[in-house]
Short mmCIF file of C-alpha atoms in Angstrom, two decimals:
data_model
loop_
_atom_site.label_atom_id
_atom_site.label_comp_id
_atom_site.label_asym_id
_atom_site.label_seq_id
_atom_site.Cartn_x
_atom_site.Cartn_y
_atom_site.Cartn_z
CA UNK A 16 71.18 -62.41 13.35
CA UNK A 17 71.51 -60.26 16.69
CA UNK A 18 74.40 -57.33 16.97
CA UNK A 19 76.87 -58.67 19.71
CA UNK A 20 76.68 -56.97 23.05
CA UNK A 21 79.36 -54.93 24.71
CA UNK A 22 79.94 -57.89 27.35
CA UNK A 23 80.42 -60.18 24.24
CA UNK A 24 83.64 -58.35 23.45
CA UNK A 25 86.50 -59.71 25.38
CA UNK A 26 90.41 -59.27 25.34
CA UNK A 27 91.85 -62.72 25.65
CA UNK A 28 95.16 -62.83 27.65
CA UNK A 29 96.71 -64.83 25.00
CA UNK A 30 96.99 -62.01 22.85
CA UNK A 31 100.35 -60.73 24.38
CA UNK A 32 101.76 -64.46 23.42
CA UNK A 33 100.75 -63.77 19.66
CA UNK A 34 102.45 -60.47 19.76
CA UNK A 35 105.39 -62.09 21.19
CA UNK A 36 105.45 -64.58 18.39
CA UNK A 37 104.75 -62.35 15.65
CA UNK A 38 107.53 -60.26 16.92
CA UNK A 39 110.23 -62.90 17.03
CA UNK A 40 109.20 -64.20 13.96
CA UNK A 41 109.54 -60.97 11.96
CA UNK A 42 112.77 -60.40 13.97
CA UNK A 43 114.60 -63.55 13.08
CA UNK A 44 113.60 -63.10 9.24
CA UNK A 45 114.68 -59.53 9.48
CA UNK A 46 118.16 -59.68 11.06
CA UNK A 47 119.07 -62.75 9.01
CA UNK A 48 118.89 -60.20 5.89
CA UNK A 49 120.61 -57.16 7.53
CA UNK A 50 123.41 -59.03 9.10
CA UNK A 51 126.17 -57.62 6.60
CA UNK A 52 124.94 -53.69 7.09
CA UNK A 53 127.87 -52.61 9.13
CA UNK A 54 130.35 -55.27 7.83
CA UNK A 55 130.17 -54.93 4.36
CA UNK A 56 134.02 -54.72 3.64
CA UNK A 57 134.70 -57.73 5.59
CA UNK A 58 131.93 -59.69 4.03
CA UNK A 59 133.35 -58.61 0.55
CA UNK A 60 136.68 -59.72 1.52
CA UNK A 61 135.38 -63.22 2.75
CA UNK A 62 133.70 -63.93 -0.57
CA UNK A 63 136.37 -62.22 -2.86
CA UNK A 64 134.02 -59.54 -4.14
CA UNK A 65 133.54 -55.83 -4.27
CA UNK A 66 131.23 -54.35 -1.80
CA UNK A 67 129.06 -53.49 -4.64
CA UNK A 68 128.02 -57.27 -4.78
CA UNK A 69 127.37 -57.56 -1.30
CA UNK A 70 125.22 -54.23 -1.20
CA UNK A 71 123.53 -55.86 -4.12
CA UNK A 72 121.99 -58.50 -2.13
CA UNK A 73 119.62 -56.22 -0.89
CA UNK A 74 118.46 -55.50 -4.27
CA UNK A 75 118.07 -59.21 -4.78
CA UNK A 76 116.27 -59.40 -1.71
CA UNK A 77 113.77 -56.86 -2.72
CA UNK A 78 113.23 -58.36 -6.09
CA UNK A 79 112.23 -61.58 -4.46
CA UNK A 80 110.33 -59.66 -1.86
CA UNK A 81 107.97 -58.03 -4.52
CA UNK A 82 107.68 -61.40 -6.64
CA UNK A 83 106.17 -63.12 -3.36
CA UNK A 84 104.28 -60.10 -1.92
CA UNK A 85 101.01 -61.35 -4.00
CA UNK A 86 101.31 -65.15 -2.70
CA UNK A 87 101.76 -64.09 0.50
CA UNK A 88 98.83 -62.25 0.64
CA UNK A 89 96.72 -65.15 -0.74
CA UNK A 90 98.31 -67.32 1.96
CA UNK A 91 97.46 -64.97 4.69
CA UNK A 92 93.88 -64.25 3.26
CA UNK A 93 93.22 -67.98 2.70
CA UNK A 94 94.99 -70.18 5.34
CA UNK A 95 95.27 -67.84 8.23
CA UNK A 96 97.98 -66.11 10.29
CA UNK A 97 99.16 -68.98 12.28
CA UNK A 98 100.13 -71.09 9.00
CA UNK A 99 101.72 -67.84 7.82
CA UNK A 100 104.23 -67.64 10.56
CA UNK A 101 104.90 -70.93 10.62
CA UNK A 102 105.91 -71.01 7.05
CA UNK A 103 107.75 -67.75 7.54
CA UNK A 104 109.92 -69.42 10.28
CA UNK A 105 110.49 -72.65 8.11
CA UNK A 106 111.72 -70.34 5.08
CA UNK A 107 113.95 -68.02 7.22
CA UNK A 108 115.61 -70.87 8.82
CA UNK A 109 116.39 -72.63 5.54
CA UNK A 110 117.49 -69.50 4.01
CA UNK A 111 120.07 -68.84 6.74
CA UNK A 112 121.33 -72.45 6.99
CA UNK A 113 122.07 -72.16 3.30
CA UNK A 114 123.77 -68.63 3.62
CA UNK A 115 125.99 -70.40 6.49
CA UNK A 116 126.81 -73.61 4.29
CA UNK A 117 128.66 -71.39 1.91
CA UNK A 118 131.99 -72.15 4.16
CA UNK A 119 131.43 -75.88 2.89
CA UNK A 120 132.56 -75.50 -0.61
CA UNK A 121 136.22 -74.23 -1.78
CA UNK A 122 134.41 -72.84 -5.12
CA UNK A 123 134.27 -69.46 -5.10
CA UNK A 124 131.39 -69.42 -7.56
CA UNK A 125 129.59 -72.05 -5.22
CA UNK A 126 130.11 -70.16 -2.09
CA UNK A 127 128.54 -66.84 -3.90
CA UNK A 128 125.60 -69.03 -5.26
CA UNK A 129 124.89 -70.34 -1.88
CA UNK A 130 125.29 -66.77 -0.44
CA UNK A 131 122.55 -65.31 -3.04
CA UNK A 132 120.14 -68.39 -2.63
CA UNK A 133 119.83 -67.90 1.02
CA UNK A 134 119.59 -64.22 0.83
CA UNK A 135 116.60 -64.99 -1.88
CA UNK A 136 114.81 -67.35 0.52
CA UNK A 137 114.71 -64.70 3.16
CA UNK A 138 113.32 -62.25 0.85
CA UNK A 139 110.46 -64.86 -0.16
CA UNK A 140 109.86 -65.12 3.99
CA UNK A 141 109.92 -61.44 4.66
CA UNK A 142 106.66 -60.41 2.97
CA UNK A 143 104.46 -62.56 5.45
CA UNK A 144 106.14 -60.28 8.32
CA UNK A 145 105.19 -57.09 7.34
CA UNK A 146 101.53 -57.81 7.07
CA UNK A 147 101.28 -59.93 10.07
CA UNK A 148 101.24 -57.23 12.65
CA UNK A 149 98.11 -55.25 11.47
CA UNK A 150 96.55 -58.56 11.14
CA UNK A 151 97.45 -59.54 14.43
CA UNK A 152 96.66 -56.20 16.09
CA UNK A 153 93.02 -56.02 14.52
CA UNK A 154 92.26 -59.60 15.41
CA UNK A 155 93.37 -59.12 19.09
CA UNK A 156 93.21 -56.11 20.29
CA UNK A 157 90.43 -53.37 21.08
CA UNK A 158 90.87 -49.84 19.79
CA UNK A 159 92.67 -48.38 22.69
CA UNK A 160 95.79 -50.94 22.34
CA UNK A 161 95.77 -51.74 18.90
CA UNK A 162 97.98 -49.01 17.81
CA UNK A 163 100.64 -49.97 20.48
CA UNK A 164 100.30 -53.68 19.74
CA UNK A 165 100.79 -52.82 16.03
CA UNK A 166 103.79 -50.44 16.75
CA UNK A 167 105.61 -53.02 18.74
CA UNK A 168 105.33 -55.94 16.51
CA UNK A 169 106.45 -53.60 13.71
CA UNK A 170 109.37 -52.69 15.40
CA UNK A 171 111.03 -56.24 14.94
CA UNK A 172 112.14 -55.08 11.62
CA UNK A 173 114.15 -51.91 12.74
CA UNK A 174 115.06 -53.56 15.99
CA UNK A 175 116.55 -56.71 14.38
CA UNK A 176 118.67 -54.39 12.01
CA UNK A 177 119.70 -52.62 15.25
CA UNK A 178 120.93 -55.50 16.70
CA UNK A 179 122.54 -57.01 13.67
CA UNK A 180 124.22 -53.79 12.72
CA UNK A 181 125.55 -53.66 16.49
CA UNK A 182 126.55 -57.14 16.89
CA UNK A 183 128.27 -57.93 13.60
CA UNK A 184 131.09 -55.75 14.11
CA UNK A 185 131.86 -57.56 17.59
CA UNK A 186 131.95 -61.08 15.98
CA UNK A 187 133.54 -60.02 12.48
CA UNK A 188 137.26 -59.62 12.99
CA UNK A 189 140.12 -59.06 10.59
CA UNK A 190 140.01 -62.55 9.83
CA UNK A 191 137.71 -63.05 6.90
CA UNK A 192 136.58 -66.43 8.24
CA UNK A 193 134.92 -64.96 11.15
CA UNK A 194 132.00 -64.16 8.68
CA UNK A 195 131.52 -67.66 8.48
CA UNK A 196 130.89 -67.57 12.31
CA UNK A 197 128.66 -64.68 11.81
CA UNK A 198 126.56 -66.87 9.67
CA UNK A 199 126.39 -69.74 11.78
CA UNK A 200 125.20 -67.47 14.95
CA UNK A 201 122.16 -66.11 12.60
CA UNK A 202 121.38 -69.57 11.68
CA UNK A 203 121.16 -70.93 15.36
CA UNK A 204 119.46 -67.68 16.76
CA UNK A 205 116.80 -67.99 13.64
CA UNK A 206 116.08 -71.68 14.54
CA UNK A 207 115.53 -70.78 18.21
CA UNK A 208 113.20 -67.73 17.42
CA UNK A 209 111.51 -69.82 15.02
CA UNK A 210 109.74 -71.91 17.18
CA UNK A 211 107.88 -69.07 18.61
CA UNK A 212 105.66 -68.90 15.50
CA UNK A 213 103.98 -71.89 17.52
CA UNK A 214 102.51 -69.04 19.87
CA UNK A 215 100.61 -67.46 17.09
CA UNK A 216 96.82 -68.33 16.60
CA UNK A 217 94.36 -66.70 13.71
CA UNK A 218 91.89 -65.09 16.49
CA UNK A 219 90.67 -65.26 19.71
CA UNK A 220 87.65 -67.14 21.04
CA UNK A 221 85.48 -63.72 21.22
CA UNK A 222 86.15 -60.84 19.24
CA UNK A 223 87.77 -58.02 20.88
CA UNK A 224 85.71 -55.26 19.29
CA UNK A 225 82.32 -54.40 17.51
CA UNK A 226 84.37 -53.42 14.19
CA UNK A 227 86.13 -56.60 14.26
CA UNK A 228 83.05 -58.47 15.07
CA UNK A 229 81.20 -57.07 12.11
CA UNK A 230 83.93 -56.77 9.57
CA UNK A 231 82.90 -57.74 5.93
CA UNK A 232 85.15 -60.15 4.27
CA UNK A 233 86.26 -58.97 0.83
CA UNK A 234 88.10 -61.14 -1.87
CA UNK A 235 91.70 -60.34 -2.60
CA UNK A 236 90.83 -58.87 -6.12
CA UNK A 237 87.81 -56.74 -4.75
CA UNK A 238 90.31 -55.47 -1.96
CA UNK A 239 92.57 -54.34 -4.81
CA UNK A 240 89.71 -52.81 -6.80
CA UNK A 241 88.47 -51.00 -3.78
CA UNK A 242 91.91 -49.47 -2.71
CA UNK A 243 93.08 -48.54 -6.36
CA UNK A 244 91.11 -45.19 -5.98
CA UNK A 245 91.59 -44.28 -2.81
CA UNK A 246 93.93 -41.16 -2.76
CA UNK A 247 94.38 -40.80 0.94
CA UNK A 248 95.72 -44.32 1.25
CA UNK A 249 98.17 -43.61 -1.88
CA UNK A 250 99.28 -40.57 -0.02
CA UNK A 251 100.03 -42.35 3.12
CA UNK A 252 101.58 -44.84 1.35
CA UNK A 253 104.10 -42.39 -0.54
CA UNK A 254 105.12 -41.46 3.07
CA UNK A 255 105.73 -44.81 4.26
CA UNK A 256 107.64 -45.64 1.08
CA UNK A 257 110.07 -42.72 1.35
CA UNK A 258 110.85 -43.36 5.16
CA UNK A 259 110.85 -46.90 5.05
CA UNK A 260 113.24 -47.18 1.80
CA UNK A 261 115.52 -44.84 3.14
CA UNK A 262 116.17 -46.17 6.60
CA UNK A 263 116.15 -49.74 4.81
CA UNK A 264 119.10 -48.63 2.30
CA UNK A 265 120.77 -46.67 5.21
CA UNK A 266 120.73 -49.54 7.64
CA UNK A 267 122.05 -52.15 5.13
CA UNK A 268 124.81 -50.25 3.39
CA UNK A 269 125.76 -47.67 5.92
CA UNK A 270 129.13 -48.63 6.04
CA UNK A 271 129.69 -48.30 2.17
CA UNK A 272 128.66 -44.64 2.97
CA UNK A 273 130.96 -43.85 5.88
CA UNK A 274 133.98 -45.82 5.87
CA UNK A 275 135.71 -44.31 2.95
CA UNK A 276 135.49 -41.00 5.24
CA UNK A 277 137.59 -42.27 8.26
CA UNK A 278 134.78 -43.73 10.05
CA UNK A 279 135.31 -47.31 11.38
CA UNK A 280 132.95 -50.32 11.01
CA UNK A 281 132.01 -50.04 14.38
CA UNK A 282 131.02 -46.54 13.85
CA UNK A 283 128.77 -47.43 11.23
CA UNK A 284 127.23 -50.07 13.15
CA UNK A 285 126.77 -47.80 16.16
CA UNK A 286 125.17 -44.96 13.98
CA UNK A 287 122.71 -47.47 12.81
CA UNK A 288 122.01 -48.67 16.04
CA UNK A 289 121.72 -45.05 17.70
CA UNK A 290 119.24 -44.11 14.44
CA UNK A 291 116.96 -47.45 15.35
CA UNK A 292 117.17 -47.31 19.45
CA UNK A 293 115.92 -43.73 19.17
CA UNK A 294 112.92 -44.85 16.93
CA UNK A 295 112.10 -47.59 19.38
CA UNK A 296 111.90 -44.86 22.20
CA UNK A 297 110.01 -42.73 19.62
CA UNK A 298 107.65 -45.25 18.27
CA UNK A 299 106.56 -46.65 21.63
CA UNK A 300 106.26 -43.05 23.22
CA UNK A 301 104.36 -41.62 20.10
CA UNK A 302 102.20 -45.06 19.90
CA UNK A 303 101.10 -45.02 23.70
CA UNK A 304 100.44 -41.21 23.49
CA UNK A 305 98.25 -41.47 20.14
CA UNK A 306 96.49 -44.49 21.53
CA UNK A 307 95.33 -41.90 24.29
CA UNK A 308 94.69 -38.83 22.32
CA UNK A 309 93.92 -40.45 18.66
CA UNK A 310 95.71 -37.13 17.17
CA UNK A 311 96.86 -39.67 14.23
CA UNK A 312 96.98 -37.30 11.39
CA UNK A 313 98.93 -34.60 13.43
CA UNK A 314 101.42 -37.17 14.80
CA UNK A 315 102.33 -38.49 11.43
CA UNK A 316 102.94 -34.99 10.01
CA UNK A 317 105.14 -34.13 12.92
CA UNK A 318 107.12 -37.29 12.66
CA UNK A 319 107.67 -36.98 9.06
CA UNK A 320 109.22 -33.70 9.19
CA UNK A 321 111.52 -34.75 11.97
CA UNK A 322 112.74 -37.84 10.04
CA UNK A 323 113.41 -35.51 7.00
CA UNK A 324 115.55 -32.91 9.42
CA UNK A 325 117.21 -35.98 10.95
CA UNK A 326 118.29 -37.77 7.71
CA UNK A 327 119.46 -34.32 6.19
CA UNK A 328 121.89 -33.74 9.05
CA UNK A 329 123.37 -37.10 9.07
CA UNK A 330 123.68 -37.10 5.51
CA UNK A 331 125.79 -33.76 5.42
CA UNK A 332 127.73 -35.26 8.57
CA UNK A 333 128.99 -38.39 6.88
CA UNK A 334 131.15 -36.79 4.70
CA UNK A 335 133.52 -35.42 7.47
CA UNK A 336 134.74 -37.58 10.12
CA UNK A 337 135.30 -34.48 12.36
CA UNK A 338 131.24 -34.22 12.27
CA UNK A 339 131.03 -37.36 13.90
CA UNK A 340 128.69 -36.27 16.82
CA UNK A 341 126.62 -34.37 14.20
CA UNK A 342 126.35 -37.60 12.37
CA UNK A 343 124.90 -39.37 15.53
CA UNK A 344 122.72 -36.62 16.41
CA UNK A 345 121.21 -36.79 12.89
CA UNK A 346 120.72 -40.42 12.99
CA UNK A 347 118.80 -40.12 16.47
CA UNK A 348 116.48 -37.71 15.04
CA UNK A 349 115.94 -39.55 11.85
CA UNK A 350 115.12 -42.60 13.71
CA UNK A 351 112.73 -40.78 16.38
CA UNK A 352 110.55 -39.41 13.41
CA UNK A 353 110.95 -42.24 11.09
CA UNK A 354 109.81 -45.53 12.86
CA UNK A 355 106.79 -43.55 14.28
CA UNK A 356 105.72 -42.42 10.72
CA UNK A 357 106.11 -46.08 9.64
CA UNK A 358 103.47 -47.34 12.23
CA UNK A 359 101.22 -44.67 12.01
CA UNK A 360 101.25 -44.64 8.21
CA UNK A 361 99.97 -48.74 8.26
CA UNK A 362 97.49 -47.67 11.19
CA UNK A 363 96.04 -44.96 9.09
CA UNK A 364 96.17 -47.07 5.76
CA UNK A 365 93.75 -49.47 7.55
CA UNK A 366 91.53 -47.04 8.65
CA UNK A 367 90.99 -45.01 5.35
CA UNK A 368 90.74 -48.05 3.28
CA UNK A 369 88.46 -50.17 5.50
CA UNK A 370 86.81 -52.57 4.60
CA UNK A 371 89.77 -53.91 2.73
CA UNK A 372 91.67 -56.32 4.48
CA UNK A 373 94.61 -55.44 6.42
CA UNK A 374 96.79 -57.79 4.76
CA UNK A 375 96.27 -55.93 1.44
CA UNK A 376 96.56 -52.60 2.52
CA UNK A 377 99.71 -53.32 4.67
CA UNK A 378 100.84 -55.39 1.77
CA UNK A 379 100.67 -52.53 -0.84
CA UNK A 380 102.41 -50.00 1.47
CA UNK A 381 105.38 -52.41 2.09
CA UNK A 382 105.66 -53.43 -1.42
CA UNK A 383 105.82 -49.63 -2.57
CA UNK A 384 108.76 -49.21 0.14
CA UNK A 385 110.70 -52.36 -1.02
CA UNK A 386 110.06 -50.98 -4.75
CA UNK A 387 111.57 -47.41 -3.65
CA UNK A 388 114.59 -49.20 -1.65
CA UNK A 389 115.37 -51.01 -4.80
CA UNK A 390 115.43 -47.74 -7.02
CA UNK A 391 117.39 -45.71 -4.03
CA UNK A 392 119.96 -48.72 -4.02
CA UNK A 393 120.31 -48.61 -7.94
CA UNK A 394 120.82 -45.07 -7.93
CA UNK A 395 123.24 -44.90 -5.14
CA UNK A 396 125.11 -47.82 -6.78
CA UNK A 397 125.31 -46.23 -10.16
CA UNK A 398 126.21 -42.61 -8.90
CA UNK A 399 129.06 -44.22 -6.71
CA UNK A 400 130.58 -45.85 -9.83
CA UNK A 401 129.48 -43.10 -12.73
CA UNK A 402 130.80 -39.80 -13.69
CA UNK A 403 127.81 -37.91 -12.56
CA UNK A 404 128.59 -34.72 -11.13
CA UNK A 405 125.63 -33.82 -8.63
CA UNK A 406 124.80 -37.58 -7.89
CA UNK A 407 128.61 -38.61 -7.55
CA UNK A 408 129.13 -35.76 -5.12
CA UNK A 409 126.09 -36.98 -2.87
CA UNK A 410 127.04 -41.04 -3.37
CA UNK A 411 130.50 -41.48 -4.51
CA UNK A 412 132.75 -40.98 -1.36
CA UNK A 413 135.95 -40.74 -3.49
CA UNK A 414 134.48 -38.10 -5.64
CA UNK A 415 133.03 -35.89 -3.07
CA UNK A 416 136.54 -36.10 -1.05
CA UNK A 417 138.18 -35.16 -4.23
CA UNK A 418 135.93 -32.27 -4.55
CA UNK A 419 136.15 -31.32 -0.83
CA UNK A 420 139.87 -31.36 -1.56
CA UNK A 421 139.72 -29.22 -4.63
CA UNK A 422 137.80 -26.67 -2.80
CA UNK A 423 140.27 -26.41 -0.01
CA UNK A 424 143.22 -26.30 -2.83
CA UNK A 425 141.65 -23.61 -4.49
CA UNK A 426 141.35 -21.66 -0.93
CA UNK A 427 145.08 -22.44 -0.19
CA UNK A 428 146.07 -20.84 -3.60
CA UNK A 429 143.94 -17.95 -2.99
CA UNK A 430 145.60 -17.22 0.10
CA UNK A 431 149.16 -17.60 -1.85
CA UNK A 432 147.95 -15.20 -4.08
CA UNK A 433 146.58 -12.70 -1.72
CA UNK A 434 150.01 -13.25 0.46
CA UNK A 435 151.84 -12.52 -2.59
CA UNK A 436 149.96 -9.27 -3.48
CA UNK A 437 150.43 -8.15 0.02
CA UNK A 438 154.16 -8.45 -0.09
CA UNK A 439 154.47 -6.45 -3.48
CA UNK A 440 152.38 -3.63 -1.84
CA UNK A 441 154.52 -3.81 1.32
CA UNK A 442 157.45 -3.59 -1.24
#
């Protein structure tokens, strides 16, 4: 069989429609899941439960995600990108519909059951969205535009979280029933965006590059065996899991961390929006530059370091309302470094694990990120409710506030004692 010539590698103009389809389907699935992040107290009031129950929706979502991840890999591998996106849209619509219908029953148990079932269905839909960007970018784009295309589609998840955190406080008021209005709006938007799945096709008429044309096809079991001993891939997976896990947990439960310190729900939403908006700018900028320079390994090291510095600044600032500007600054730095790290980890993961399929390498990275998110959420929930000194100072707002007040009280007592000694000396 003759090798394809350079003239046979053509970029289809429909590739931009495919990017739009994958982006909006991913957006719809992810924003439905993240919608309570900045209004956790109000959602807890609406369903007459503690904030921990609302935060644990993320835990259930992650568990369902991990359960369905292998099935999603199989469907992408055997049925293709188009069918997978249509299934994702349908399941997302069904999940958001069931959650909205929780208002239709007067039973508190029934409402909570519908809330959990709807959230679980969203967890089953999202594994499709995390592998789709890498697969679509490889199938429809050449080497020069692939990273930027992958970045744009991948950013649907973080951007949806930003929109959810920014819009939710505008809709949810002091009236707990406004949460039902929020659920209805989420359902309608998910239905509209779901139709964009019809824009997605598996492959263009002609391959965009030689590597795509000559790519060998491994079975799922062969791919898993091939990738298991690739230590470079697992290093990238670790970076991806930590950055993504921290971003996921922070954006979905941020109000529980900052509201006890005097921040409002609007503040918590705006902090999340600032982090994600800066991440969008960073990811697009870094993607464009690295598509030209090909300095991917240097880029991921710089971005991972920035995300660590930004998260540290933000976390320290969360405990003191007077440091609000520093909290925003730290969130912006964290987002600017974190989101490019996500796209770079996936792109480099595909490159270093070749000829393993994109759906397998990306699926494993996202599974690791969801597992880390689950562990981080469990630890934070436990620490907020447990009498563990170090962890409770980090995660329990009441304990941390009491500790700071204790330090201030000790300082005041020392000042009184010093003043008394000075008075005695003067006498």
